[in-house]
Short mmCIF file of C-alpha atoms in Angstrom, two decimals:
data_model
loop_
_atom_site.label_atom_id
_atom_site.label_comp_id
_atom_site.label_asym_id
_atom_site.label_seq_id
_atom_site.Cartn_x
_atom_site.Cartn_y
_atom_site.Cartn_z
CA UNK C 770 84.21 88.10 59.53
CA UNK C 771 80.70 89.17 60.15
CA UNK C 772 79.94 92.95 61.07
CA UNK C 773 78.74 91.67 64.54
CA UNK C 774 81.97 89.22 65.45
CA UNK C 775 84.16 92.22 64.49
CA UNK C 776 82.00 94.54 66.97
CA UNK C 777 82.34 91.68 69.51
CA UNK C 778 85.72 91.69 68.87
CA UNK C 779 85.89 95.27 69.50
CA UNK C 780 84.40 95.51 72.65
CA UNK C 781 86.45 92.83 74.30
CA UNK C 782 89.68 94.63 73.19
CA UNK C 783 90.87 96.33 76.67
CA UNK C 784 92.58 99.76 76.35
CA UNK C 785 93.27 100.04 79.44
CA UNK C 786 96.00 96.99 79.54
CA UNK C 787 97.32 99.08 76.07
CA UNK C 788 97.66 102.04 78.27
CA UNK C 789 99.04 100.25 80.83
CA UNK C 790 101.62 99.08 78.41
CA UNK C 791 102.46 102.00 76.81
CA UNK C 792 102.80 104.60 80.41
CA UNK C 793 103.81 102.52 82.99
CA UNK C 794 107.64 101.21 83.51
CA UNK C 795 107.53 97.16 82.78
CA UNK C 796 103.80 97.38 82.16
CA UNK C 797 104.06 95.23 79.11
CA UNK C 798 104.50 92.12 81.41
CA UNK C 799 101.24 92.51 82.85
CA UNK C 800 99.53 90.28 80.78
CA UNK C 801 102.15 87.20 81.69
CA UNK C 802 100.80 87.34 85.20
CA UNK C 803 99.58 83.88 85.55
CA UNK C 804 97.79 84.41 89.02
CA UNK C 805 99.18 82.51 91.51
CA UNK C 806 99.51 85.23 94.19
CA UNK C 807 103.06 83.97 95.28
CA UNK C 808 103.74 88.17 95.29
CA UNK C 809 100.90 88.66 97.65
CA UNK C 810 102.09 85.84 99.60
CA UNK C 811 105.61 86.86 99.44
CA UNK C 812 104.90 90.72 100.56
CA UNK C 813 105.19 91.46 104.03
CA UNK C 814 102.23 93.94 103.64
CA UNK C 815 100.36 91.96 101.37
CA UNK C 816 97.62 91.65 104.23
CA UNK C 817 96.87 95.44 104.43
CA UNK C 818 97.01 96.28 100.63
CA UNK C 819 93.01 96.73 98.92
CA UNK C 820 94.18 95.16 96.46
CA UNK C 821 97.19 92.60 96.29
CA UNK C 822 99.40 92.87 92.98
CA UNK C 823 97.73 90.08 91.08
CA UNK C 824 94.39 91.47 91.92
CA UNK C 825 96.02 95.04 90.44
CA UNK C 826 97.20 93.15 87.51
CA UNK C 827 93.20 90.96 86.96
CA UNK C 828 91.55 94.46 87.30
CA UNK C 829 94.01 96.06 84.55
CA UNK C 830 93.44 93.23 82.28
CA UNK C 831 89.52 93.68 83.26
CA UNK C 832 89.79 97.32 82.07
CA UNK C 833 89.19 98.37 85.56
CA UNK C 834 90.89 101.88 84.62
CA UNK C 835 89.37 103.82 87.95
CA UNK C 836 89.43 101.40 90.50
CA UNK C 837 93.18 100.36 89.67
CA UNK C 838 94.08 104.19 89.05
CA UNK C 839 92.11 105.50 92.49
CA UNK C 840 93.41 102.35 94.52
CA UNK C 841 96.02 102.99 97.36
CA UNK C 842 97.69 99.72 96.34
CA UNK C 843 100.56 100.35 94.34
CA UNK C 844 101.68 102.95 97.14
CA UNK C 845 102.40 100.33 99.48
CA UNK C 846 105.25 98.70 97.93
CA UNK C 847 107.94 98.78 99.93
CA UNK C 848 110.69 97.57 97.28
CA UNK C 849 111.39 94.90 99.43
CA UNK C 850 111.52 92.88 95.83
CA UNK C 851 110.40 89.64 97.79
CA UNK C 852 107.40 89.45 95.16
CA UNK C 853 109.87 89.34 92.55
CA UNK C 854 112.24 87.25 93.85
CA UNK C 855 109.44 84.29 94.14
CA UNK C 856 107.52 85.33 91.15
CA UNK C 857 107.51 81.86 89.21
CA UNK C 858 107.56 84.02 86.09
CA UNK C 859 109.96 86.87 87.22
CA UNK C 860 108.04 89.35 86.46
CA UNK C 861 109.47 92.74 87.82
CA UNK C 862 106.37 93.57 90.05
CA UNK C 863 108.24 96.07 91.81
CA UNK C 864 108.77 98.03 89.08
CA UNK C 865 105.42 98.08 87.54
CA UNK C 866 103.68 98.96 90.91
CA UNK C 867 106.12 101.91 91.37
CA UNK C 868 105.34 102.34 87.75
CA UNK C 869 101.56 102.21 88.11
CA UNK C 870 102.14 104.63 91.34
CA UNK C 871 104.09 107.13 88.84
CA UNK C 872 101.33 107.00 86.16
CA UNK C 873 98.74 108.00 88.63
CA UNK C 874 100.41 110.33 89.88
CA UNK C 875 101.36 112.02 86.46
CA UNK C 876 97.43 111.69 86.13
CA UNK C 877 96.88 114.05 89.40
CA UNK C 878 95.27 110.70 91.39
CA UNK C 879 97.63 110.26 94.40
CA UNK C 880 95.13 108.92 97.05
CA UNK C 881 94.53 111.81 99.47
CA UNK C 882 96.13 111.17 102.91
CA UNK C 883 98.46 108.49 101.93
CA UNK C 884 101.48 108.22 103.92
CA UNK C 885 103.16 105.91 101.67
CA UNK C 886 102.84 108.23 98.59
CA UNK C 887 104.82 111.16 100.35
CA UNK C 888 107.48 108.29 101.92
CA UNK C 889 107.77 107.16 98.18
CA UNK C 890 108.32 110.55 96.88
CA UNK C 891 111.18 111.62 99.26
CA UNK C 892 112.86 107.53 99.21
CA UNK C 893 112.88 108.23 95.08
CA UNK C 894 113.93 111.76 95.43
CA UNK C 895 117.17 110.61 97.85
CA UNK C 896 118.03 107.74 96.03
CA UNK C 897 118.01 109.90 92.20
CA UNK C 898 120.14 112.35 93.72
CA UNK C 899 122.90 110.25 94.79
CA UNK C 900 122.30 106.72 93.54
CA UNK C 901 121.29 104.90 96.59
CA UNK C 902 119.52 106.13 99.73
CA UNK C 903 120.89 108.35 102.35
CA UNK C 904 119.21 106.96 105.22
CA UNK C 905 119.95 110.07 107.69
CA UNK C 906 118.92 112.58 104.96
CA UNK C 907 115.44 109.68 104.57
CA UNK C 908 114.60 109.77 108.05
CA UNK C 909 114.89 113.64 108.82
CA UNK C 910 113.04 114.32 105.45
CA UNK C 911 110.61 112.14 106.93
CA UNK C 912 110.20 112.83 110.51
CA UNK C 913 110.25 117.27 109.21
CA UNK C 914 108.00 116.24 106.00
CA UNK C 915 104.98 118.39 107.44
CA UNK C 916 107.37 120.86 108.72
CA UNK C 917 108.31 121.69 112.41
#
């Protein structure tokens, strides 16, 4: 192989779907996402997400690191696990938005004013303690989460 096809080679070679694989839960099944947008479809807030999870999963196999990293996206899921559910390749999108959401997160790149990041934090928080979610001790963390 020539000096040139190797560079080629090289530069098409995305590290960001590695990282992707390697930090975020379920990330490895990125790649099999065939892009049918059934999931966007399927999610009852697919219409006010930036970026829908097949777009999310394009733009990480695009090596879009920032835009997928800064986007708001992934803190919309809901776990409502429709996405999944109808996923003609069962891919556990749930699990690799949350995932995704974590990552960023661990990175210090929580969107700034996003309600759905602090509701995600106290919903994982409840249900970690106990196993499932405590939907009295939810809805007061909730409704006191900026304080009195």
């Amino acid at each position: 192989m020539s000096e040139m096809n190797k560079a080629m080679i090289e530069q098409y070679r995305n590290s960001f779907l590695s990282e992707v694989e390697a930090n975020v839960e379920e990330g490895e099944w990125v790649k099999m996402c065939m892009q049918c947008g059934v999931c966007s479809g399927s999610c009852p807030l697919g219409k006010h997400w930036a970026h829908p999870p097949q777009e999310i999963f394009m733009m990480i196999r695009a090596g879009k690191r920032d835009e997928v990293l800064a986007s708001d996206s992934m803190w919309m899921c809901t776990s409502c696990y429709n996405c999944v559910v109808r996923c003609p390749r069962q891919l556990p999108i749930t699990h690799i938005m949350h995932g995704l959401a974590t990552y960023a997160k661990k990175l210090g790149l929580v969107p700034q004013n996003q309600p759905t990041a602090k509701f995600a934090e106290i919903f994982w928080n409840n249900m970690m303690k106990k196993g499932r979610v405590n939907e009295l001790k939810l809805g007061l963390s909730l409704y006191f989460k900026d304080g009195f």
